[in-house]
Amino acid sequence: MVLTVNNVVKDVSVSQPLRRNGFTFKQFFVAHDRCAMKVGTDGVLLGAWAPVEQASRILDIGSGSGLIALMLAQRTSAAVAIDAVELDLPAADQAKENFQSSPWTERLNIFAQDINVVAQTHPAHYDLIVSNPPYFESAVACRDEARNTARYTQTLTHSALLQCAEKLLMPQGVFCVVLPYELGVTLECNAHQQGWFTVRRLAVRDRPGKALNRLLLTLSRQPAEFDFQELDLREREGVYSPAFRALIADFYLNY
C-alpha cells in the first residue's frame, strides 16, 4: 500500500504558537500522537548526521512519524526524492499528514508496507538508506501492539534489516543506522561478517564522564576510509554541548 503525498501547504513558522501533540522544528512540525514511538534524540541525531551529499534517492526504513525523512528533505535539494516505509498503518497515516504539511510534500512518499515486500519490488533503487530500527528483544512484549512493533526486533531482526538494505542500495550507496551503543556494536560486527564496511562511526554519550549510550553507523558494500568520532550531547546537566548545538542548529528552535 503506497500513500502518495501530493498537496502543497505552507511552511511551519517559528513565530506561530507551538502546536500540541507533536514537536515543532524550525521549518516543519511533526505530529506524533498516533505513533507508538515519539520524536526523540535518536531520530534527530540520525536525521542531522546522515551523509546526504551524494544522494539523489533516499529511503527511511521504519519511518514512524516521518521525522528523519523530513529532516533529510530539509537538508537536500528539490531534485532529491525521499521514500519512507512504515508497517504500522496509523503511524504511516500520520507520517503522510506530516509530509503534506511540510514544505517538501512533492518529494516525500510513504509506503505502508513491510520492508521485506519493498525490498522485493525496489531492488538497487537508493543511494542512501537510513533507519532508527527496533532494538529490544521480544522476550517481554509490550502491552501495546504498535509500540511492540516499533520497539522490538520480532518483526524486523537486524540481520533482516541488513539484508533488505543490501537489496535496496545502489552499488555505491550507504546505509545509516542509530542504535543503543552495545547493540550498535553487535550490528556492526554482524554487518562486517556479511561483507559490509564501516565508513563513518559516531559514538554518543550524554555528557563527559558518562558511558557511551548510542552508536550511529554509516555502512557501505564498498571499502572506504574509516571516520570515527565521539559526541557529548551536553557539556553539563541541562546545557547542550557546542558540537551538538552545531549539529541541530538548523532544526531545533532557539539554536
PDB file of C-alpha atoms in Angstrom:
ATOM      1  CA  MET A   1       0.000   0.000   0.000  1.00  0.00           C
ATOM      2  CA  VAL A   2       1.504   3.335  -1.073  1.00  0.00           C
ATOM      3  CA  LEU A   3       0.335   6.598   0.484  1.00  0.00           C
ATOM      4  CA  THR A   4       1.365   9.275  -2.011  1.00  0.00           C
ATOM      5  CA  VAL A   5       1.737  12.853  -0.864  1.00  0.00           C
ATOM      6  CA  ASN A   6       0.772  15.456  -3.459  1.00  0.00           C
ATOM      7  CA  ASN A   7      -0.706  18.510  -1.730  1.00  0.00           C
ATOM      8  CA  VAL A   8       1.416  21.574  -1.003  1.00  0.00           C
ATOM      9  CA  VAL A   9       0.744  23.574   2.163  1.00  0.00           C
ATOM     10  CA  LYS A  10       2.569  26.417   3.847  1.00  0.00           C
ATOM     11  CA  ASP A  11       5.700  26.109   5.968  1.00  0.00           C
ATOM     12  CA  VAL A  12       5.713  25.936   9.756  1.00  0.00           C
ATOM     13  CA  SER A  13       6.514  29.386  11.080  1.00  0.00           C
ATOM     14  CA  VAL A  14       8.512  29.718  14.270  1.00  0.00           C
ATOM     15  CA  SER A  15       6.521  32.885  15.006  1.00  0.00           C
ATOM     16  CA  GLN A  16       3.321  30.874  15.399  1.00  0.00           C
ATOM     17  CA  PRO A  17       2.310  29.405  18.792  1.00  0.00           C
ATOM     18  CA  LEU A  18       3.756  25.948  19.380  1.00  0.00           C
ATOM     19  CA  ARG A  19       1.312  23.220  18.388  1.00  0.00           C
ATOM     20  CA  ARG A  20       0.279  20.356  20.643  1.00  0.00           C
ATOM     21  CA  ASN A  21       0.611  16.573  20.146  1.00  0.00           C
ATOM     22  CA  GLY A  22       3.926  16.857  18.382  1.00  0.00           C
ATOM     23  CA  PHE A  23       7.252  18.624  18.022  1.00  0.00           C
ATOM     24  CA  THR A  24       7.858  21.963  16.321  1.00  0.00           C
ATOM     25  CA  PHE A  25      11.109  22.359  14.389  1.00  0.00           C
ATOM     26  CA  LYS A  26      12.314  25.499  12.625  1.00  0.00           C
ATOM     27  CA  GLN A  27      10.882  24.571   9.219  1.00  0.00           C
ATOM     28  CA  PHE A  28       8.298  21.875   9.950  1.00  0.00           C
ATOM     29  CA  PHE A  29       6.022  20.302  12.550  1.00  0.00           C
ATOM     30  CA  VAL A  30       5.927  16.586  13.421  1.00  0.00           C
ATOM     31  CA  ALA A  31       2.684  15.311  14.906  1.00  0.00           C
ATOM     32  CA  HIS A  32       3.296  12.022  16.705  1.00  0.00           C
ATOM     33  CA  ASP A  33       0.255  11.371  18.891  1.00  0.00           C
ATOM     34  CA  ARG A  34      -0.782   8.370  16.749  1.00  0.00           C
ATOM     35  CA  CYS A  35       2.718   6.897  16.602  1.00  0.00           C
ATOM     36  CA  ALA A  36       3.989   4.305  19.047  1.00  0.00           C
ATOM     37  CA  MET A  37       7.440   5.897  19.208  1.00  0.00           C
ATOM     38  CA  LYS A  38       7.628   9.649  19.648  1.00  0.00           C
ATOM     39  CA  VAL A  39      10.110  12.203  18.335  1.00  0.00           C
ATOM     40  CA  GLY A  40      13.361  11.556  20.196  1.00  0.00           C
ATOM     41  CA  THR A  41      17.067  12.249  20.255  1.00  0.00           C
ATOM     42  CA  ASP A  42      17.998   9.112  18.285  1.00  0.00           C
ATOM     43  CA  GLY A  43      15.949  10.127  15.260  1.00  0.00           C
ATOM     44  CA  VAL A  44      17.108  13.740  15.435  1.00  0.00           C
ATOM     45  CA  LEU A  45      20.745  12.645  15.572  1.00  0.00           C
ATOM     46  CA  LEU A  46      20.374  10.393  12.535  1.00  0.00           C
ATOM     47  CA  GLY A  47      18.426  12.964  10.543  1.00  0.00           C
ATOM     48  CA  ALA A  48      21.075  15.611  11.159  1.00  0.00           C
ATOM     49  CA  TRP A  49      24.119  13.317  10.745  1.00  0.00           C
ATOM     50  CA  ALA A  50      23.381  11.032   7.771  1.00  0.00           C
ATOM     51  CA  PRO A  51      25.503  11.939   4.703  1.00  0.00           C
ATOM     52  CA  VAL A  52      23.219  13.371   2.020  1.00  0.00           C
ATOM     53  CA  GLU A  53      25.765  14.975  -0.303  1.00  0.00           C
ATOM     54  CA  GLN A  54      25.803  12.198  -2.930  1.00  0.00           C
ATOM     55  CA  ALA A  55      22.190  11.072  -2.571  1.00  0.00           C
ATOM     56  CA  SER A  56      19.540  11.543  -5.232  1.00  0.00           C
ATOM     57  CA  ARG A  57      17.081   8.952  -3.868  1.00  0.00           C
ATOM     58  CA  ILE A  58      16.710   8.219  -0.141  1.00  0.00           C
ATOM     59  CA  LEU A  59      14.791   5.591   1.851  1.00  0.00           C
ATOM     60  CA  ASP A  60      13.804   5.808   5.533  1.00  0.00           C
ATOM     61  CA  ILE A  61      13.040   2.341   6.971  1.00  0.00           C
ATOM     62  CA  GLY A  62      10.636   2.273   9.927  1.00  0.00           C
ATOM     63  CA  SER A  63       9.796   5.937   9.486  1.00  0.00           C
ATOM     64  CA  GLY A  64       7.236   6.275  12.281  1.00  0.00           C
ATOM     65  CA  SER A  65       6.067   9.903  12.276  1.00  0.00           C
ATOM     66  CA  GLY A  66       8.307  10.704   9.307  1.00  0.00           C
ATOM     67  CA  LEU A  67      10.774  12.741  11.378  1.00  0.00           C
ATOM     68  CA  ILE A  68      14.007  11.555   9.737  1.00  0.00           C
ATOM     69  CA  ALA A  69      12.580  11.757   6.215  1.00  0.00           C
ATOM     70  CA  LEU A  70      11.516  15.350   6.891  1.00  0.00           C
ATOM     71  CA  MET A  71      14.936  16.279   8.252  1.00  0.00           C
ATOM     72  CA  LEU A  72      16.610  14.795   5.184  1.00  0.00           C
ATOM     73  CA  ALA A  73      14.194  16.663   2.925  1.00  0.00           C
ATOM     74  CA  GLN A  74      15.197  19.918   4.608  1.00  0.00           C
ATOM     75  CA  ARG A  75      18.883  19.092   4.075  1.00  0.00           C
ATOM     76  CA  THR A  76      18.622  18.197   0.373  1.00  0.00           C
ATOM     77  CA  SER A  77      17.775  19.895  -2.903  1.00  0.00           C
ATOM     78  CA  ALA A  78      14.499  19.798  -4.787  1.00  0.00           C
ATOM     79  CA  ALA A  79      15.948  17.100  -7.055  1.00  0.00           C
ATOM     80  CA  VAL A  80      16.195  14.519  -4.240  1.00  0.00           C
ATOM     81  CA  ALA A  81      13.274  12.082  -3.826  1.00  0.00           C
ATOM     82  CA  ILE A  82      12.640  10.538  -0.407  1.00  0.00           C
ATOM     83  CA  ASP A  83      10.604   7.402   0.314  1.00  0.00           C
ATOM     84  CA  ALA A  84       9.617   6.194   3.756  1.00  0.00           C
ATOM     85  CA  VAL A  85       8.449   2.732   4.843  1.00  0.00           C
ATOM     86  CA  GLU A  86       6.267   2.203   7.921  1.00  0.00           C
ATOM     87  CA  LEU A  87       4.492  -1.062   8.763  1.00  0.00           C
ATOM     88  CA  ASP A  88       2.077   0.376  11.348  1.00  0.00           C
ATOM     89  CA  LEU A  89      -0.836   1.932   9.443  1.00  0.00           C
ATOM     90  CA  PRO A  90      -1.780   4.671  11.969  1.00  0.00           C
ATOM     91  CA  ALA A  91       1.862   5.797  12.051  1.00  0.00           C
ATOM     92  CA  ALA A  92       2.054   5.680   8.238  1.00  0.00           C
ATOM     93  CA  ASP A  93      -1.113   7.779   8.008  1.00  0.00           C
ATOM     94  CA  GLN A  94       0.354  10.323  10.421  1.00  0.00           C
ATOM     95  CA  ALA A  95       3.647  10.438   8.509  1.00  0.00           C
ATOM     96  CA  LYS A  96       1.631  11.114   5.338  1.00  0.00           C
ATOM     97  CA  GLU A  97      -0.104  14.036   7.069  1.00  0.00           C
ATOM     98  CA  ASN A  98       3.224  15.369   8.334  1.00  0.00           C
ATOM     99  CA  PHE A  99       4.626  15.168   4.806  1.00  0.00           C
ATOM    100  CA  GLN A 100       1.581  17.006   3.414  1.00  0.00           C
ATOM    101  CA  SER A 101       2.047  19.783   5.975  1.00  0.00           C
ATOM    102  CA  SER A 102       5.722  20.267   5.138  1.00  0.00           C
ATOM    103  CA  PRO A 103       7.433  22.454   2.536  1.00  0.00           C
ATOM    104  CA  TRP A 104       8.694  19.328   0.717  1.00  0.00           C
ATOM    105  CA  THR A 105       5.462  17.440   0.094  1.00  0.00           C
ATOM    106  CA  GLU A 106       6.209  16.836  -3.606  1.00  0.00           C
ATOM    107  CA  ARG A 107       9.411  14.919  -2.751  1.00  0.00           C
ATOM    108  CA  LEU A 108       8.083  12.685   0.038  1.00  0.00           C
ATOM    109  CA  ASN A 109       6.224   9.368  -0.292  1.00  0.00           C
ATOM    110  CA  ILE A 110       5.279   6.781   2.311  1.00  0.00           C
ATOM    111  CA  PHE A 111       4.863   3.033   1.793  1.00  0.00           C
ATOM    112  CA  ALA A 112       2.551   1.441   4.362  1.00  0.00           C
ATOM    113  CA  GLN A 113       4.218  -1.946   3.867  1.00  0.00           C
ATOM    114  CA  ASP A 114       6.616  -4.482   5.285  1.00  0.00           C
ATOM    115  CA  ILE A 115      10.169  -3.528   4.277  1.00  0.00           C
ATOM    116  CA  ASN A 116      10.722  -7.100   3.085  1.00  0.00           C
ATOM    117  CA  VAL A 117       7.996  -6.539   0.450  1.00  0.00           C
ATOM    118  CA  VAL A 118       9.501  -3.205  -0.600  1.00  0.00           C
ATOM    119  CA  ALA A 119      12.919  -4.877  -0.927  1.00  0.00           C
ATOM    120  CA  GLN A 120      11.463  -7.287  -3.464  1.00  0.00           C
ATOM    121  CA  THR A 121       9.916  -4.542  -5.598  1.00  0.00           C
ATOM    122  CA  HIS A 122      12.556  -1.755  -5.423  1.00  0.00           C
ATOM    123  CA  PRO A 123      15.934  -3.519  -5.785  1.00  0.00           C
ATOM    124  CA  ALA A 124      19.068  -1.366  -6.159  1.00  0.00           C
ATOM    125  CA  HIS A 125      16.988   1.804  -6.038  1.00  0.00           C
ATOM    126  CA  TYR A 126      18.526   4.082  -3.384  1.00  0.00           C
ATOM    127  CA  ASP A 127      21.768   5.989  -2.814  1.00  0.00           C
ATOM    128  CA  LEU A 128      21.112   6.434   0.917  1.00  0.00           C
ATOM    129  CA  ILE A 129      19.078   4.310   3.320  1.00  0.00           C
ATOM    130  CA  VAL A 130      18.516   5.365   6.936  1.00  0.00           C
ATOM    131  CA  SER A 131      16.876   3.563   9.837  1.00  0.00           C
ATOM    132  CA  ASN A 132      16.143   4.072  13.519  1.00  0.00           C
ATOM    133  CA  PRO A 133      15.143   0.417  13.891  1.00  0.00           C
ATOM    134  CA  PRO A 134      13.514  -1.700  16.610  1.00  0.00           C
ATOM    135  CA  TYR A 135      16.062  -2.688  19.199  1.00  0.00           C
ATOM    136  CA  PHE A 136      14.649  -4.605  22.153  1.00  0.00           C
ATOM    137  CA  GLU A 137      14.492  -8.369  22.153  1.00  0.00           C
ATOM    138  CA  SER A 138      10.929  -9.683  22.329  1.00  0.00           C
ATOM    139  CA  ALA A 139      11.201 -11.813  25.497  1.00  0.00           C
ATOM    140  CA  VAL A 140       8.955  -9.341  27.338  1.00  0.00           C
ATOM    141  CA  ALA A 141       6.411  -7.904  24.940  1.00  0.00           C
ATOM    142  CA  CYS A 142       4.728  -4.524  25.283  1.00  0.00           C
ATOM    143  CA  ARG A 143       1.015  -4.475  26.002  1.00  0.00           C
ATOM    144  CA  ASP A 144       0.527  -2.045  23.118  1.00  0.00           C
ATOM    145  CA  GLU A 145       0.903  -3.897  19.799  1.00  0.00           C
ATOM    146  CA  ALA A 146       2.023  -0.841  17.809  1.00  0.00           C
ATOM    147  CA  ARG A 147       4.621   0.091  20.420  1.00  0.00           C
ATOM    148  CA  ASN A 148       5.750  -3.531  20.470  1.00  0.00           C
ATOM    149  CA  THR A 149       6.321  -3.442  16.695  1.00  0.00           C
ATOM    150  CA  ALA A 150       8.200  -0.155  16.953  1.00  0.00           C
ATOM    151  CA  ARG A 151      10.467  -1.171  19.832  1.00  0.00           C
ATOM    152  CA  TYR A 152      11.114  -4.888  19.388  1.00  0.00           C
ATOM    153  CA  THR A 153      13.004  -6.884  16.787  1.00  0.00           C
ATOM    154  CA  GLN A 154      10.475  -9.700  16.393  1.00  0.00           C
ATOM    155  CA  THR A 155       9.122  -8.251  13.099  1.00  0.00           C
ATOM    156  CA  LEU A 156      12.464  -6.962  11.773  1.00  0.00           C
ATOM    157  CA  THR A 157      15.684  -8.526  13.010  1.00  0.00           C
ATOM    158  CA  HIS A 158      18.886  -6.599  12.467  1.00  0.00           C
ATOM    159  CA  SER A 159      20.129  -9.347  10.182  1.00  0.00           C
ATOM    160  CA  ALA A 160      16.985  -8.981   8.051  1.00  0.00           C
ATOM    161  CA  LEU A 161      17.423  -5.206   8.089  1.00  0.00           C
ATOM    162  CA  LEU A 162      20.943  -5.550   6.677  1.00  0.00           C
ATOM    163  CA  GLN A 163      19.713  -7.953   4.005  1.00  0.00           C
ATOM    164  CA  CYS A 164      16.953  -5.552   2.955  1.00  0.00           C
ATOM    165  CA  ALA A 165      19.396  -2.652   2.831  1.00  0.00           C
ATOM    166  CA  GLU A 166      21.737  -4.693   0.641  1.00  0.00           C
ATOM    167  CA  LYS A 167      18.933  -5.408  -1.828  1.00  0.00           C
ATOM    168  CA  LEU A 168      17.722  -1.820  -1.935  1.00  0.00           C
ATOM    169  CA  LEU A 169      21.040   0.036  -2.188  1.00  0.00           C
ATOM    170  CA  MET A 170      22.754   1.118  -5.354  1.00  0.00           C
ATOM    171  CA  PRO A 171      26.293  -0.368  -5.561  1.00  0.00           C
ATOM    172  CA  GLN A 172      27.918   2.843  -4.266  1.00  0.00           C
ATOM    173  CA  GLY A 173      25.132   3.617  -1.778  1.00  0.00           C
ATOM    174  CA  VAL A 174      25.378   3.764   2.007  1.00  0.00           C
ATOM    175  CA  PHE A 175      23.200   2.565   4.879  1.00  0.00           C
ATOM    176  CA  CYS A 176      22.960   4.621   8.104  1.00  0.00           C
ATOM    177  CA  VAL A 177      21.560   3.350  11.383  1.00  0.00           C
ATOM    178  CA  VAL A 178      21.289   4.508  15.008  1.00  0.00           C
ATOM    179  CA  LEU A 179      21.093   2.082  17.941  1.00  0.00           C
ATOM    180  CA  PRO A 180      21.914   1.851  21.636  1.00  0.00           C
ATOM    181  CA  TYR A 181      25.698   1.567  21.823  1.00  0.00           C
ATOM    182  CA  GLU A 182      26.148  -2.133  22.645  1.00  0.00           C
ATOM    183  CA  LEU A 183      23.518  -3.234  20.131  1.00  0.00           C
ATOM    184  CA  GLY A 184      25.107  -0.965  17.552  1.00  0.00           C
ATOM    185  CA  VAL A 185      28.473  -2.644  18.095  1.00  0.00           C
ATOM    186  CA  THR A 186      26.807  -6.042  17.658  1.00  0.00           C
ATOM    187  CA  LEU A 187      25.077  -4.948  14.438  1.00  0.00           C
ATOM    188  CA  GLU A 188      28.368  -3.539  13.142  1.00  0.00           C
ATOM    189  CA  CYS A 189      30.134  -6.859  13.791  1.00  0.00           C
ATOM    190  CA  ASN A 190      27.329  -8.759  12.062  1.00  0.00           C
ATOM    191  CA  ALA A 191      27.490  -6.341   9.141  1.00  0.00           C
ATOM    192  CA  HIS A 192      31.219  -6.896   8.730  1.00  0.00           C
ATOM    193  CA  GLN A 193      30.617 -10.646   8.674  1.00  0.00           C
ATOM    194  CA  GLN A 194      28.075 -10.094   5.872  1.00  0.00           C
ATOM    195  CA  GLY A 195      30.532  -8.111   3.757  1.00  0.00           C
ATOM    196  CA  TRP A 196      29.711  -4.551   4.822  1.00  0.00           C
ATOM    197  CA  PHE A 197      32.351  -1.920   5.604  1.00  0.00           C
ATOM    198  CA  THR A 198      32.084   0.865   8.180  1.00  0.00           C
ATOM    199  CA  VAL A 199      32.528   4.271   6.549  1.00  0.00           C
ATOM    200  CA  ARG A 200      31.594   6.547   9.445  1.00  0.00           C
ATOM    201  CA  ARG A 201      31.025   5.879  13.142  1.00  0.00           C
ATOM    202  CA  LEU A 202      29.699   8.317  15.754  1.00  0.00           C
ATOM    203  CA  ALA A 203      29.673   7.160  19.380  1.00  0.00           C
ATOM    204  CA  VAL A 204      27.468   9.301  21.612  1.00  0.00           C
ATOM    205  CA  ARG A 205      27.309   9.877  25.357  1.00  0.00           C
ATOM    206  CA  ASP A 206      25.031  12.125  27.355  1.00  0.00           C
ATOM    207  CA  ARG A 207      27.897  14.200  28.833  1.00  0.00           C
ATOM    208  CA  PRO A 208      31.599  13.898  29.681  1.00  0.00           C
ATOM    209  CA  GLY A 209      32.388  11.107  32.106  1.00  0.00           C
ATOM    210  CA  LYS A 210      29.294   9.094  31.208  1.00  0.00           C
ATOM    211  CA  ALA A 211      29.285   5.796  29.332  1.00  0.00           C
ATOM    212  CA  LEU A 212      28.681   5.764  25.585  1.00  0.00           C
ATOM    213  CA  ASN A 213      24.981   5.080  25.056  1.00  0.00           C
ATOM    214  CA  ARG A 214      24.264   5.485  21.318  1.00  0.00           C
ATOM    215  CA  LEU A 215      26.040   4.490  18.131  1.00  0.00           C
ATOM    216  CA  LEU A 216      25.466   5.898  14.649  1.00  0.00           C
ATOM    217  CA  LEU A 217      26.942   3.963  11.741  1.00  0.00           C
ATOM    218  CA  THR A 218      27.355   4.560   8.025  1.00  0.00           C
ATOM    219  CA  LEU A 219      27.880   1.226   6.261  1.00  0.00           C
ATOM    220  CA  SER A 220      28.841   0.540   2.657  1.00  0.00           C
ATOM    221  CA  ARG A 221      29.280  -2.506   0.455  1.00  0.00           C
ATOM    222  CA  GLN A 222      32.486  -0.887  -0.818  1.00  0.00           C
ATOM    223  CA  PRO A 223      35.670  -0.472   1.264  1.00  0.00           C
ATOM    224  CA  ALA A 224      36.355   3.142   2.189  1.00  0.00           C
ATOM    225  CA  GLU A 225      38.375   5.293   4.566  1.00  0.00           C
ATOM    226  CA  PHE A 226      37.016   4.962   8.101  1.00  0.00           C
ATOM    227  CA  ASP A 227      35.994   8.072  10.068  1.00  0.00           C
ATOM    228  CA  PHE A 228      35.402   7.627  13.827  1.00  0.00           C
ATOM    229  CA  GLN A 229      34.167  10.375  16.132  1.00  0.00           C
ATOM    230  CA  GLU A 230      32.608  10.784  19.571  1.00  0.00           C
ATOM    231  CA  LEU A 231      29.946  13.271  20.627  1.00  0.00           C
ATOM    232  CA  ASP A 232      28.842  14.547  24.044  1.00  0.00           C
ATOM    233  CA  LEU A 233      25.236  15.740  23.888  1.00  0.00           C
ATOM    234  CA  ARG A 234      25.698  18.031  26.883  1.00  0.00           C
ATOM    235  CA  GLU A 235      28.684  19.776  28.381  1.00  0.00           C
ATOM    236  CA  ARG A 236      26.930  19.640  31.764  1.00  0.00           C
ATOM    237  CA  GLU A 237      23.454  18.888  33.068  1.00  0.00           C
ATOM    238  CA  GLY A 238      20.879  20.900  31.137  1.00  0.00           C
ATOM    239  CA  VAL A 239      23.375  22.548  28.762  1.00  0.00           C
ATOM    240  CA  TYR A 240      23.865  21.213  25.231  1.00  0.00           C
ATOM    241  CA  SER A 241      27.459  20.886  24.046  1.00  0.00           C
ATOM    242  CA  PRO A 242      28.716  23.195  21.269  1.00  0.00           C
ATOM    243  CA  ALA A 243      29.131  20.187  18.958  1.00  0.00           C
ATOM    244  CA  PHE A 244      25.539  19.028  19.456  1.00  0.00           C
ATOM    245  CA  ARG A 245      24.204  22.573  19.119  1.00  0.00           C
ATOM    246  CA  ALA A 246      26.037  22.876  15.800  1.00  0.00           C
ATOM    247  CA  LEU A 247      24.551  19.575  14.607  1.00  0.00           C
ATOM    248  CA  ILE A 248      20.954  20.545  15.383  1.00  0.00           C
ATOM    249  CA  ALA A 249      21.187  24.300  14.746  1.00  0.00           C
ATOM    250  CA  ASP A 250      19.116  24.107  11.542  1.00  0.00           C
ATOM    251  CA  PHE A 251      16.329  22.176  13.275  1.00  0.00           C
ATOM    252  CA  TYR A 252      15.754  22.992  16.952  1.00  0.00           C
ATOM    253  CA  LEU A 253      14.064  26.248  17.837  1.00  0.00           C
ATOM    254  CA  ASN A 254      16.248  28.807  19.644  1.00  0.00           C
ATOM    255  CA  TYR A 255      19.514  27.383  18.218  1.00  0.00           C
TER     256      TYR A 255
END
